[in-house]
Amino acid sequence: MTTNLEMNVPTLAELTAQGESPEIVFWVGCAGSFDDRAKRVTKAFVKILNAVGIKFAVLGTEESCTGDPARRAGNEFLFQMQAMSNIQVLNGYNVKKIVTACPHCFNTIKNEYPELGGNYEVIHHSSYLQQLINEGKIKLSEGGSFKGKKITYHDSCYLGRANNIYEAPREVLQALDADLVEMKKCRTTGLCCGAGGAQMFKEPEKGKQDINIARTEDALSTGASTIAVACPFCMTMMTDGVKNKEKEATVQVKDLAELIAEAIK
Amino acid sequence: MAILQQILFLITLGIAGFFIRKRINQIRSTISLGKVTTLTGSNQERLKNVLLVAFGQKKMFKKFIPAFFHFFIYAGFLIINLEVLEFIIDGLAGTHRIFAPFLGGFYNVLMNLFEFLAIAVLVACVVFLFRRNILKVTRFQAVEMTRWPTLDANLILAIEIVLMVAILSMNASDQILQTRDHHYTPTGTLFFSSFLTSTLQHFNTSTLIILERFAWWFHILGILGFTIYVTYSKHLHIFLAFVNTYVAKLEPKGHINNMPVVTNEVKSMLGLIPAGAASAPAEPGRFGAKDINDLSRNNLIAAYACTECGRCTSECPANLTGKKLSPRKIMMDTRDRLEEVGNSIANGGPGLNDGKFLLGDYITKEEINACTSCNACVEACPVLINPLEIILELRRYVAMEESGTPAQWNSMFQNIETSFAPWKFSPADRFNWAKDSQ
Ligand code: SF4
Ligand code: SF4
């Protein structure tokens, strides 16, 4: 139950100046850097890395938007400008391995940067956490506060359908000893939260309902008290949905990293 | 008499062949209006997709009931067509059941199998008519399912039923004739059509001869007519679904196709390559897509391969929440535009230069703007069609050629340009999260 884990965040520039190189670079992403809710996820993840003793580094102010929303909104020029300058920075530091808590950054760096000259091993934090748990590096306290509690997992499109990652986040949740309940639409048929494809940055088109409300209804109907997410945009959408349904007193929306950080020994 | 029939058959075959060829050529040349795409990735992977998804109907079986009945129609199509080969040889050579003496006892087995499939196809078509018109399954009722697509679907089912009835009555009268006239090669008992023989027994021989001939001609003319019809119909998927599963994208679904033209320009802007070295693209073209010729040939094949089943639309979050976007409509619009341009060119018309465009005259910005790029449509499609690719190409045109993206997206672009983040924050503050206490 150690929410007061230490936080020590070296930058790649610092490490390099000391003649060292990290095991892995943590790509924080724009949401993780600027969005208040997502920043808590960033910190939770850093605390886990610190607790496990992983030698990592962040880019700090040298990081910049991957270009995902620009590309998906059709502005290929802007996307490629962003991509190229990020690749220059990453290649400049000779980065080999990247972990990120954002499925959009994950997808873009992993699938779209190679064509532009950026080749890295890219891991999403759900897979990374699963790996650390399986290797016994993350030790969770026995009979944690999640024991028997109902948790439902909302699939991020950019992890699931886009990259076939369905099981890693579920295995992480199972490690919490929680009662994982599935929504009817899950895995390959999981309903989008409504934020992808740059929708996060504009009002939705006219319709009967907002997508995040429809998805929140799916999640609430499971009776779960925790909606677990693995994406900062899903986080915003589902949190707004829960507020809209006036359920924030009984239902919490949490990222995998936060749940693990709370349960870590 | 017999020679007359042979001549008539030859003429019919010639006419049908002429029209089928004409349609195939038109479709082929309309598809080649699209941009050439080089297929990347392993051919083995592509063949695997053809075998599993097209031949094996793998993705169909996500919905068991339609997949089960569709499987009979599909198997019927593949196998009963072997019989068409015999029909054609018989028709040309003036023979009757030419394969029977060669295959001996096996011919009976084969004919019984065909009859079983004919019954199965018949039942499946009735079930499908019921699902569409009585049960009114939701995915068949949508704005894009206007009069023609609805009629098309029902027509196909009705034609298939009639064709199967023709086969069965031909076999029934043939079986009686075998007992009355040695000209009719014995086939052995044919299980299903033998149920019809009792009702036909009391007809005299000449009536039965006429009935048998009528059913034979009806069936073969029906098949030939149907083949021509198919090229105008969503039923074209029976051929192009195979092609589409071969050319379908192999990258993870999250990957968006790169634009090498832009890469060259960006590289020279950043001084990564000397400015002049970015060789001008062979054909300047538009950024993104405004009309069908801006799309890739694979996108156009996909439009012709679409079965209009609506599995994509029934999973689309935008459509489910009442937005105008429907991935099926994207594919149907693309095909309608292809047909419009193709027909115009075939008739010496202006073709692409008719003042109309896919974007605007068929697909609106409101539709494409509503897409969350969630890939639910791509995942749902039983023949590996990717409506998202077309949506993104249209968005590229709107953003880069028209600067017509929604204002909020334009601000997001500006923020990325100036603050390197989609929100307006100072880039210097990017690392502040690490300093905040908790
Ligand atoms: S990718 Fe776009 S069109 Fe396809 S299902 Fe998702 S929102 Fe609908
Ligand atoms: S795109 Fe695929 S899923 Fe959608 S209607 Fe056409 S065949 Fe069906």
PDB file of C-alpha atoms in Angstrom, chain B residues 279-391:
ATOM      1  CA  SER B 279      13.293  13.964 -56.990  1.00  0.00           C
ATOM      2  CA  ALA B 280       9.973  15.365 -58.077  1.00  0.00           C
ATOM      3  CA  PRO B 281       7.308  12.674 -57.968  1.00  0.00           C
ATOM      4  CA  ALA B 282       6.589  11.105 -61.337  1.00  0.00           C
ATOM      5  CA  GLU B 283       2.975  12.252 -61.257  1.00  0.00           C
ATOM      6  CA  PRO B 284       2.365  15.247 -59.029  1.00  0.00           C
ATOM      7  CA  GLY B 285      -1.173  14.187 -58.051  1.00  0.00           C
ATOM      8  CA  ARG B 286      -3.083  15.374 -55.034  1.00  0.00           C
ATOM      9  CA  PHE B 287      -2.175  14.926 -51.404  1.00  0.00           C
ATOM     10  CA  GLY B 288      -4.709  12.485 -50.102  1.00  0.00           C
ATOM     11  CA  ALA B 289      -7.840  11.584 -52.004  1.00  0.00           C
ATOM     12  CA  LYS B 290     -10.627  13.643 -53.464  1.00  0.00           C
ATOM     13  CA  ASP B 291     -11.789  11.120 -56.017  1.00  0.00           C
ATOM     14  CA  ILE B 292     -11.362   7.440 -56.820  1.00  0.00           C
ATOM     15  CA  ASN B 293      -8.220   7.936 -58.909  1.00  0.00           C
ATOM     16  CA  ASP B 294      -6.436   9.240 -55.797  1.00  0.00           C
ATOM     17  CA  LEU B 295      -7.099   6.009 -53.951  1.00  0.00           C
ATOM     18  CA  SER B 296      -4.971   2.899 -54.305  1.00  0.00           C
ATOM     19  CA  ARG B 297      -6.029   0.095 -56.620  1.00  0.00           C
ATOM     20  CA  ASN B 298      -6.336  -2.077 -53.556  1.00  0.00           C
ATOM     21  CA  ASN B 299      -8.937   0.305 -52.137  1.00  0.00           C
ATOM     22  CA  LEU B 300     -10.853   0.062 -55.405  1.00  0.00           C
ATOM     23  CA  ILE B 301     -10.679  -3.732 -55.500  1.00  0.00           C
ATOM     24  CA  ALA B 302     -12.011  -3.648 -51.951  1.00  0.00           C
ATOM     25  CA  ALA B 303     -14.951  -1.508 -53.025  1.00  0.00           C
ATOM     26  CA  TYR B 304     -15.899  -4.099 -55.644  1.00  0.00           C
ATOM     27  CA  ALA B 305     -15.321  -6.931 -53.160  1.00  0.00           C
ATOM     28  CA  CYS B 306     -17.649  -5.476 -50.520  1.00  0.00           C
ATOM     29  CA  THR B 307     -20.582  -7.776 -49.769  1.00  0.00           C
ATOM     30  CA  GLU B 308     -22.618  -4.960 -48.200  1.00  0.00           C
ATOM     31  CA  CYS B 309     -23.082  -7.202 -45.186  1.00  0.00           C
ATOM     32  CA  GLY B 310     -22.811  -4.276 -42.762  1.00  0.00           C
ATOM     33  CA  ARG B 311     -20.756  -6.115 -40.153  1.00  0.00           C
ATOM     34  CA  CYS B 312     -18.429  -3.100 -40.186  1.00  0.00           C
ATOM     35  CA  THR B 313     -21.170  -0.561 -39.617  1.00  0.00           C
ATOM     36  CA  SER B 314     -22.769  -2.598 -36.865  1.00  0.00           C
ATOM     37  CA  GLU B 315     -19.496  -2.363 -34.889  1.00  0.00           C
ATOM     38  CA  CYS B 316     -18.677   1.258 -35.685  1.00  0.00           C
ATOM     39  CA  PRO B 317     -18.799   3.390 -32.519  1.00  0.00           C
ATOM     40  CA  ALA B 318     -19.639   6.503 -34.500  1.00  0.00           C
ATOM     41  CA  ASN B 319     -22.520   4.817 -36.291  1.00  0.00           C
ATOM     42  CA  LEU B 320     -23.760   3.127 -33.119  1.00  0.00           C
ATOM     43  CA  THR B 321     -24.091   6.508 -31.443  1.00  0.00           C
ATOM     44  CA  GLY B 322     -26.040   8.046 -34.295  1.00  0.00           C
ATOM     45  CA  LYS B 323     -23.334   9.811 -36.301  1.00  0.00           C
ATOM     46  CA  LYS B 324     -23.633   9.863 -40.078  1.00  0.00           C
ATOM     47  CA  LEU B 325     -20.495   7.798 -40.605  1.00  0.00           C
ATOM     48  CA  SER B 326     -21.034   4.242 -41.833  1.00  0.00           C
ATOM     49  CA  PRO B 327     -17.984   2.302 -43.053  1.00  0.00           C
ATOM     50  CA  ARG B 328     -20.220   0.212 -45.330  1.00  0.00           C
ATOM     51  CA  LYS B 329     -21.462   3.405 -46.958  1.00  0.00           C
ATOM     52  CA  ILE B 330     -17.850   4.477 -47.527  1.00  0.00           C
ATOM     53  CA  MET B 331     -17.272   1.282 -49.510  1.00  0.00           C
ATOM     54  CA  MET B 332     -20.597   1.473 -51.355  1.00  0.00           C
ATOM     55  CA  ASP B 333     -20.051   5.118 -52.283  1.00  0.00           C
ATOM     56  CA  THR B 334     -16.589   4.319 -53.589  1.00  0.00           C
ATOM     57  CA  ARG B 335     -18.031   1.560 -55.731  1.00  0.00           C
ATOM     58  CA  ASP B 336     -20.915   3.728 -56.974  1.00  0.00           C
ATOM     59  CA  ARG B 337     -18.476   6.420 -57.987  1.00  0.00           C
ATOM     60  CA  LEU B 338     -16.295   3.801 -59.718  1.00  0.00           C
ATOM     61  CA  GLU B 339     -19.278   2.537 -61.674  1.00  0.00           C
ATOM     62  CA  GLU B 340     -20.333   6.060 -62.576  1.00  0.00           C
ATOM     63  CA  VAL B 341     -16.895   6.926 -63.907  1.00  0.00           C
ATOM     64  CA  GLY B 342     -16.483   3.534 -65.591  1.00  0.00           C
ATOM     65  CA  ASN B 343     -19.826   3.778 -67.390  1.00  0.00           C
ATOM     66  CA  SER B 344     -19.122   7.316 -68.447  1.00  0.00           C
ATOM     67  CA  ILE B 345     -15.761   6.364 -69.950  1.00  0.00           C
ATOM     68  CA  ALA B 346     -17.292   3.313 -71.661  1.00  0.00           C
ATOM     69  CA  ASN B 347     -19.891   5.565 -73.270  1.00  0.00           C
ATOM     70  CA  GLY B 348     -17.368   8.156 -74.377  1.00  0.00           C
ATOM     71  CA  GLY B 349     -18.377  10.521 -71.567  1.00  0.00           C
ATOM     72  CA  PRO B 350     -16.164  12.793 -69.478  1.00  0.00           C
ATOM     73  CA  GLY B 351     -15.268  10.054 -66.976  1.00  0.00           C
ATOM     74  CA  LEU B 352     -13.479  11.561 -64.009  1.00  0.00           C
ATOM     75  CA  ASN B 353     -13.949  15.072 -65.366  1.00  0.00           C
ATOM     76  CA  ASP B 354     -17.690  15.171 -64.883  1.00  0.00           C
ATOM     77  CA  GLY B 355     -17.437  17.804 -62.180  1.00  0.00           C
ATOM     78  CA  LYS B 356     -18.262  15.305 -59.463  1.00  0.00           C
ATOM     79  CA  PHE B 357     -16.005  13.888 -56.778  1.00  0.00           C
ATOM     80  CA  LEU B 358     -16.103  11.046 -54.303  1.00  0.00           C
ATOM     81  CA  LEU B 359     -15.540  13.593 -51.543  1.00  0.00           C
ATOM     82  CA  GLY B 360     -18.427  15.988 -51.465  1.00  0.00           C
ATOM     83  CA  ASP B 361     -20.795  14.371 -53.955  1.00  0.00           C
ATOM     84  CA  TYR B 362     -20.817  10.973 -52.280  1.00  0.00           C
ATOM     85  CA  ILE B 363     -19.025  11.136 -48.953  1.00  0.00           C
ATOM     86  CA  THR B 364     -19.307  14.228 -46.771  1.00  0.00           C
ATOM     87  CA  LYS B 365     -16.788  15.713 -44.393  1.00  0.00           C
ATOM     88  CA  GLU B 366     -19.204  15.209 -41.545  1.00  0.00           C
ATOM     89  CA  GLU B 367     -18.941  11.469 -42.129  1.00  0.00           C
ATOM     90  CA  ILE B 368     -15.169  11.207 -42.307  1.00  0.00           C
ATOM     91  CA  ASN B 369     -14.634  13.610 -39.412  1.00  0.00           C
ATOM     92  CA  ALA B 370     -16.585  11.317 -37.097  1.00  0.00           C
ATOM     93  CA  CYS B 371     -14.169   8.393 -37.412  1.00  0.00           C
ATOM     94  CA  THR B 372     -12.173   7.472 -34.300  1.00  0.00           C
ATOM     95  CA  SER B 373      -9.789   5.242 -36.295  1.00  0.00           C
ATOM     96  CA  CYS B 374     -10.734   2.469 -33.880  1.00  0.00           C
ATOM     97  CA  ASN B 375     -10.415  -0.297 -36.495  1.00  0.00           C
ATOM     98  CA  ALA B 376     -13.645  -1.979 -35.388  1.00  0.00           C
ATOM     99  CA  CYS B 377     -14.791  -1.993 -39.014  1.00  0.00           C
ATOM    100  CA  VAL B 378     -11.534  -3.516 -40.227  1.00  0.00           C
ATOM    101  CA  GLU B 379     -11.707  -6.187 -37.548  1.00  0.00           C
ATOM    102  CA  ALA B 380     -15.317  -7.001 -38.402  1.00  0.00           C
ATOM    103  CA  CYS B 381     -14.996  -7.343 -42.164  1.00  0.00           C
ATOM    104  CA  PRO B 382     -15.194 -10.979 -43.256  1.00  0.00           C
ATOM    105  CA  VAL B 383     -13.219 -10.267 -46.456  1.00  0.00           C
ATOM    106  CA  LEU B 384     -10.461  -8.046 -45.016  1.00  0.00           C
ATOM    107  CA  ILE B 385     -11.719  -4.729 -46.355  1.00  0.00           C
ATOM    108  CA  ASN B 386     -10.260  -1.603 -44.747  1.00  0.00           C
ATOM    109  CA  PRO B 387     -12.712   1.328 -44.906  1.00  0.00           C
ATOM    110  CA  LEU B 388     -10.440   3.289 -42.558  1.00  0.00           C
ATOM    111  CA  GLU B 389      -7.761   3.611 -45.253  1.00  0.00           C
ATOM    112  CA  ILE B 390     -10.190   5.448 -47.524  1.00  0.00           C
ATOM    113  CA  ILE B 391     -11.414   7.675 -44.688  1.00  0.00           C
TER     114      ILE B 391
END
